[in-house]
mmCIF file with all atom_site columns, C-alpha atoms in Angstrom:
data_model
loop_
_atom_site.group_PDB
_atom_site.id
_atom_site.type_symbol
_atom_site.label_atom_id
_atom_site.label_alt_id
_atom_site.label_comp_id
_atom_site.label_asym_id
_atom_site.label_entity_id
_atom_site.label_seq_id
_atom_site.pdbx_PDB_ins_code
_atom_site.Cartn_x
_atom_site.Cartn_y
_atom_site.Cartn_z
_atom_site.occupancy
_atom_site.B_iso_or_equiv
_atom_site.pdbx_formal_charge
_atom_site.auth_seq_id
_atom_site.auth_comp_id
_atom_site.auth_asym_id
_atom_site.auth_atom_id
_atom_site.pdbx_PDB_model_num
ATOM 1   C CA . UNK A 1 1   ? 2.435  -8.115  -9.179  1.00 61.00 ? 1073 UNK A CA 1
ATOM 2   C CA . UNK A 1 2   ? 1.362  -6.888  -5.419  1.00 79.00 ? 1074 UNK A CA 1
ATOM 3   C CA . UNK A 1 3   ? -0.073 -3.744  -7.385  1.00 92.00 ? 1075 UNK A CA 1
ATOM 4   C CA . UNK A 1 4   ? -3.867 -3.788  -8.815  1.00 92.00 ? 1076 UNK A CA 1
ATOM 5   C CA . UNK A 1 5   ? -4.493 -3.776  -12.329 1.00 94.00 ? 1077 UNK A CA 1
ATOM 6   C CA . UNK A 1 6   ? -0.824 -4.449  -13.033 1.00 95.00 ? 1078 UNK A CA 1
ATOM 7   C CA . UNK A 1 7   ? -0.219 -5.834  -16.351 1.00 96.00 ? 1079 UNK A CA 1
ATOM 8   C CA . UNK A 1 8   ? 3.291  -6.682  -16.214 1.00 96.00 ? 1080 UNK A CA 1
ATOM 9   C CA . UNK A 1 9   ? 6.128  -6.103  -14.382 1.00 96.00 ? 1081 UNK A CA 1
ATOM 10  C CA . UNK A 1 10  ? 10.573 -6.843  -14.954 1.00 96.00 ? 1082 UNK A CA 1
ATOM 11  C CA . UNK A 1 11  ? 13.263 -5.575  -13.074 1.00 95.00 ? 1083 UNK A CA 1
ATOM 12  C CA . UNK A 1 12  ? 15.983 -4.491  -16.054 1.00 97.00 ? 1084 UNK A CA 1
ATOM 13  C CA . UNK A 1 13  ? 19.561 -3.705  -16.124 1.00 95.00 ? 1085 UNK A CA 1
ATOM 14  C CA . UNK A 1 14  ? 19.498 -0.133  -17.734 1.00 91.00 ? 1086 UNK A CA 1
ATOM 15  C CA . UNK A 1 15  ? 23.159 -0.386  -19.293 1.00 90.00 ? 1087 UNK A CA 1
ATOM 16  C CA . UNK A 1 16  ? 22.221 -4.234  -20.810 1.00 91.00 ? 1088 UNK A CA 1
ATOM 17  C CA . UNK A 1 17  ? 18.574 -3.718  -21.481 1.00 89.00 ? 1089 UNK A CA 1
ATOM 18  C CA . UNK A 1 18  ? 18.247 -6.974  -20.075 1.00 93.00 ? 1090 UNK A CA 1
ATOM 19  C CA . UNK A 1 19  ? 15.023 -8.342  -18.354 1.00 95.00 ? 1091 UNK A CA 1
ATOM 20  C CA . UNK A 1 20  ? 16.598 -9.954  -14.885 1.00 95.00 ? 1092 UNK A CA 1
ATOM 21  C CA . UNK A 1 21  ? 12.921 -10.868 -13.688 1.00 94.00 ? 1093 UNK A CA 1
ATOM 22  C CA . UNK A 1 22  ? 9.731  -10.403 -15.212 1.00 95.00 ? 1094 UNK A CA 1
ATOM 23  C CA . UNK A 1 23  ? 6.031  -11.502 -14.614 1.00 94.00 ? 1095 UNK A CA 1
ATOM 24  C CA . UNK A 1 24  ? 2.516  -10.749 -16.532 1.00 94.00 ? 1096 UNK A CA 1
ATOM 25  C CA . UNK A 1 25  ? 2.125  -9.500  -19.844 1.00 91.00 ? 1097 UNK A CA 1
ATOM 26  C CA . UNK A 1 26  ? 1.816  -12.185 -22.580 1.00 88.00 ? 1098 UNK A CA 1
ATOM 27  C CA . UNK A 1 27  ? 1.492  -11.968 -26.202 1.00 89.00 ? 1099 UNK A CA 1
ATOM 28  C CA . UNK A 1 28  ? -0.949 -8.556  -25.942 1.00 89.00 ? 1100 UNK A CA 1
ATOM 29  C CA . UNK A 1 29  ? 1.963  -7.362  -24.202 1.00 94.00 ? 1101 UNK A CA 1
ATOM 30  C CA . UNK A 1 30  ? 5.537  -8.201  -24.322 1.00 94.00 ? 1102 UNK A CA 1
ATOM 31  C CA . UNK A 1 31  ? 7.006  -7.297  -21.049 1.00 95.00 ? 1103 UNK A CA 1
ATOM 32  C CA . UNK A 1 32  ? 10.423 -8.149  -22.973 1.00 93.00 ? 1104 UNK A CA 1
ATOM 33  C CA . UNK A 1 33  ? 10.549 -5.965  -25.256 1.00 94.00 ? 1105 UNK A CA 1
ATOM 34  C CA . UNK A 1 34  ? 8.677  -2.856  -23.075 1.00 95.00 ? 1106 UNK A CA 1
ATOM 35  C CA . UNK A 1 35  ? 11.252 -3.523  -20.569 1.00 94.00 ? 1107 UNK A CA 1
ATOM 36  C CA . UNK A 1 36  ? 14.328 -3.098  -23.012 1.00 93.00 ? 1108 UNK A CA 1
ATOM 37  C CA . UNK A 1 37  ? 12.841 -0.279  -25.007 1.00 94.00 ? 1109 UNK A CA 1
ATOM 38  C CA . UNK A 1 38  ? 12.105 1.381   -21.691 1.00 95.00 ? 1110 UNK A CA 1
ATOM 39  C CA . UNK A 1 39  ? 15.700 1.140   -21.280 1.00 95.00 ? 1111 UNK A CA 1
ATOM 40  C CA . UNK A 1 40  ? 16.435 4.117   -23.868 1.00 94.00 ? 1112 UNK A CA 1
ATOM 41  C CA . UNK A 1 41  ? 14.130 6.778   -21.765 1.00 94.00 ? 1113 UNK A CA 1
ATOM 42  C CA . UNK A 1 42  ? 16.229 5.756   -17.813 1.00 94.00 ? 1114 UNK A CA 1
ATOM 43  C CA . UNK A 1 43  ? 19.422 6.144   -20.192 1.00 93.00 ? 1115 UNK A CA 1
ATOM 44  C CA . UNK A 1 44  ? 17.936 9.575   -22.011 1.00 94.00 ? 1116 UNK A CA 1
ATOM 45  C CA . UNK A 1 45  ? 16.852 10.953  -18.421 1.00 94.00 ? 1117 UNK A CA 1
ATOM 46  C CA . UNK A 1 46  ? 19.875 10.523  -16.486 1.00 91.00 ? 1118 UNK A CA 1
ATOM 47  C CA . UNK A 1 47  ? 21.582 11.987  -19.534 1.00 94.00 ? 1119 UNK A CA 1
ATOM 48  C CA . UNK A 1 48  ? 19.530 14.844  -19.415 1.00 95.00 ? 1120 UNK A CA 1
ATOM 49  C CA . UNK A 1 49  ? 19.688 15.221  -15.768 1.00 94.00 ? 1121 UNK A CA 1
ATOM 50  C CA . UNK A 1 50  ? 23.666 15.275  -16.026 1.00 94.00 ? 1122 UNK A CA 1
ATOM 51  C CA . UNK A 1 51  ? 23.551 18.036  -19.110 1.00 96.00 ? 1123 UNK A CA 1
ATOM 52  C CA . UNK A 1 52  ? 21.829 19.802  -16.650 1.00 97.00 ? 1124 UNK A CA 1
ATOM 53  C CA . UNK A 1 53  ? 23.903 19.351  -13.944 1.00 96.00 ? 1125 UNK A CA 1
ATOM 54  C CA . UNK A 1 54  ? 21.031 18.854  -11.607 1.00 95.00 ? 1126 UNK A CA 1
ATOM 55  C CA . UNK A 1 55  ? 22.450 17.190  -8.145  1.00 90.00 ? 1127 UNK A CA 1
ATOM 56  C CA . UNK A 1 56  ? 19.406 14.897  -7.699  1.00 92.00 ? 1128 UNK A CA 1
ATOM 57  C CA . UNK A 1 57  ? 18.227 11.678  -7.824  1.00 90.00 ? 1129 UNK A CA 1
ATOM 58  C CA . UNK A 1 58  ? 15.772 10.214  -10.293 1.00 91.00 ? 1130 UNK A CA 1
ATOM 59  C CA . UNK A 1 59  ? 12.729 8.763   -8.236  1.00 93.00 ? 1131 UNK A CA 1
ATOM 60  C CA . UNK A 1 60  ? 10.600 7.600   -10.884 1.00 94.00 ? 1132 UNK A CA 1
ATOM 61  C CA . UNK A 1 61  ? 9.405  8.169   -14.251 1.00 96.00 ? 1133 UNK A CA 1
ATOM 62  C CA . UNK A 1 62  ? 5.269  8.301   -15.120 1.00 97.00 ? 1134 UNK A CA 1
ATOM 63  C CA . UNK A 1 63  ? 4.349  7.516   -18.489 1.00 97.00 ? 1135 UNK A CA 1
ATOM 64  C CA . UNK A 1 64  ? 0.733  7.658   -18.922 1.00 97.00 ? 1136 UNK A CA 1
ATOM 65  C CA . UNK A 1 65  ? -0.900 6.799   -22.090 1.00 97.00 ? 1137 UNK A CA 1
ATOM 66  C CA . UNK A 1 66  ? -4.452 6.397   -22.496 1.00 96.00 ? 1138 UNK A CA 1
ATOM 67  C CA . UNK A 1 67  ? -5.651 2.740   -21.424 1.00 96.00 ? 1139 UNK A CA 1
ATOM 68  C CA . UNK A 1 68  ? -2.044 2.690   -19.466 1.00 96.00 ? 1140 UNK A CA 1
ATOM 69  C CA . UNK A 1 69  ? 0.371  3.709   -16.474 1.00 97.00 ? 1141 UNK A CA 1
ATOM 70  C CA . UNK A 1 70  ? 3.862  2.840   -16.988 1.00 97.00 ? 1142 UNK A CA 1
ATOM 71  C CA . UNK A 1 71  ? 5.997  3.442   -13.925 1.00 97.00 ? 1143 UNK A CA 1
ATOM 72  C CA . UNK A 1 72  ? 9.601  3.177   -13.858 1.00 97.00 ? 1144 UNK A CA 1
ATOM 73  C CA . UNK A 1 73  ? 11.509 3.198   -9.988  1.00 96.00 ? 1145 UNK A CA 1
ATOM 74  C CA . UNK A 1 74  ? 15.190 3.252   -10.156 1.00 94.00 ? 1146 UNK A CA 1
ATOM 75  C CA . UNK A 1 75  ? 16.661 1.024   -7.159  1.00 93.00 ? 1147 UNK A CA 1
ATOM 76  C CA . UNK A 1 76  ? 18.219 3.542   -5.260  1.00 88.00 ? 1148 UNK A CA 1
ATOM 77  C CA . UNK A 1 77  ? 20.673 0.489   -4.272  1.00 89.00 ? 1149 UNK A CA 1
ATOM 78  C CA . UNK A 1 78  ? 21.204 -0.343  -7.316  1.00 89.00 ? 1150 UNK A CA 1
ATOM 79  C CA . UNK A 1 79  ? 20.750 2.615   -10.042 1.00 83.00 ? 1151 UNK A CA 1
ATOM 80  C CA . UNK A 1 80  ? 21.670 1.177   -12.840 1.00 90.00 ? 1152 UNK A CA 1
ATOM 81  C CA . UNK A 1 81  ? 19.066 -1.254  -12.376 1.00 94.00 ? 1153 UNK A CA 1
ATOM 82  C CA . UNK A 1 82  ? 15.010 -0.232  -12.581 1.00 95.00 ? 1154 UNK A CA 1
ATOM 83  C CA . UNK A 1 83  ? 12.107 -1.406  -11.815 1.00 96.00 ? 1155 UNK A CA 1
ATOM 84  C CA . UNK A 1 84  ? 9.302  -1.182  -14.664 1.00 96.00 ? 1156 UNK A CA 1
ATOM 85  C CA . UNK A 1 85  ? 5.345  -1.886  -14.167 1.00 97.00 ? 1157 UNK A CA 1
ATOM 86  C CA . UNK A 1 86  ? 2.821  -1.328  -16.523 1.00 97.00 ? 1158 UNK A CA 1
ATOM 87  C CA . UNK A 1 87  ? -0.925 -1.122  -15.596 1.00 97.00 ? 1159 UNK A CA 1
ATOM 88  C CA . UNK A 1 88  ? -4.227 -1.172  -16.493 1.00 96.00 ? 1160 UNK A CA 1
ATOM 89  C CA . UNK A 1 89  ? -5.176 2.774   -16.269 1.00 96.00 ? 1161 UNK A CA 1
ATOM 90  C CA . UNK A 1 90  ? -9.006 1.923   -15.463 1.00 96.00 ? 1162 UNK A CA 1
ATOM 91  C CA . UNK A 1 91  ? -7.749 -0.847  -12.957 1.00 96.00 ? 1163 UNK A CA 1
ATOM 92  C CA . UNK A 1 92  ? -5.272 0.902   -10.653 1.00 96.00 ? 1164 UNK A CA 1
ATOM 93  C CA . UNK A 1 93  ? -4.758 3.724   -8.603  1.00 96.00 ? 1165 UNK A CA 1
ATOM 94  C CA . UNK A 1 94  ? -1.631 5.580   -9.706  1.00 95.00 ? 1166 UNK A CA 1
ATOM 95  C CA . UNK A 1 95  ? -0.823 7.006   -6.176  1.00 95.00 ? 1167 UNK A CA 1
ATOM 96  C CA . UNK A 1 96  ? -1.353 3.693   -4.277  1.00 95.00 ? 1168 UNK A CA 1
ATOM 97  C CA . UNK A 1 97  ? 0.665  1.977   -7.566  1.00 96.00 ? 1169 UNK A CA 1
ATOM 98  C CA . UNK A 1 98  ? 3.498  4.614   -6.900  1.00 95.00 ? 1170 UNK A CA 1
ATOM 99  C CA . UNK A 1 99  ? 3.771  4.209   -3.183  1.00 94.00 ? 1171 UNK A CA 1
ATOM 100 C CA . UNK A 1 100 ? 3.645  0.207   -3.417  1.00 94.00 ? 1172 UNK A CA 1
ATOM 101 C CA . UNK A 1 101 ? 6.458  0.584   -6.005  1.00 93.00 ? 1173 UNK A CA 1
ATOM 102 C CA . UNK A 1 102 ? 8.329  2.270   -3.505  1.00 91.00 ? 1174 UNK A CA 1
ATOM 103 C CA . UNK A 1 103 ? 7.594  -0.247  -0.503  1.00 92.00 ? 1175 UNK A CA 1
ATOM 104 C CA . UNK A 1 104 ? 8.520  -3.481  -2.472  1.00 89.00 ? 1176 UNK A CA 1
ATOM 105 C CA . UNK A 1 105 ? 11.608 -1.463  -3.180  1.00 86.00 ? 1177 UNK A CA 1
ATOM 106 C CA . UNK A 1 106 ? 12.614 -0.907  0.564   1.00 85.00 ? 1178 UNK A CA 1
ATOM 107 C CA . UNK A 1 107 ? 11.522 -4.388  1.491   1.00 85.00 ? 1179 UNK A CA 1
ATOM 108 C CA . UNK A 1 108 ? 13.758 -5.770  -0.762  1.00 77.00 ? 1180 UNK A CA 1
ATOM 109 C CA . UNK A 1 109 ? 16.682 -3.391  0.671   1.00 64.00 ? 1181 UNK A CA 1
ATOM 110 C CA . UNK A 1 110 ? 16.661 -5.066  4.171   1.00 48.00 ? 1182 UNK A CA 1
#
């Protein structure tokens, strides 16, 4: 929860849909059930990206709604495995959210 205005935050196993860490949220927001159902659009974009045939890597994936940012960061380590954030949209700085995403990623790689 190193990011501002984060709500919540899991780590999830894409294929399982299971939360493997989690912190935040509550009941006005489940990170639970977020993180599972966030599941279906890693699973729907690397399908996509292989109908496509695109030789690439997914990086991340922005949902913005309108009181919320939810990021998703694939471990690059670990693809089958994501990190998932949600944040307060009037409370964080998507750019600095993204690139802090990214740096607790390659921390946790060493």
């Amino acid at each position: 929860m190193e990011i501002d205005g984060a709500i919540a935050a899991a780590i999830v196993d894409s294929e399982s849909g299971m939360t493997l860490a989690s912190a935040g949220g509550g009941p006005a927001f489940d990170i639970e059930v977020a993180a599972a159902a966030n599941t279906n659009v890693v699973q729907a974009k690397l399908k996509a990206m292989n109908a496509l045939r695109l030789a690439d890597e997914l990086e991340d994936i922005l949902i913005t709604l309108g009181k919320q940012y939810h990021i998703i960061r694939p471990l690059r380590r670990a693809p089958a495995v994501f990190y998932y954030v949600a944040c307060d949209r009037n409370k964080t700085n998507l750019a600095m959210a993204r690139r802090t995403l990214a740096e607790i990623e390659h921390a946790t790689a060493l």
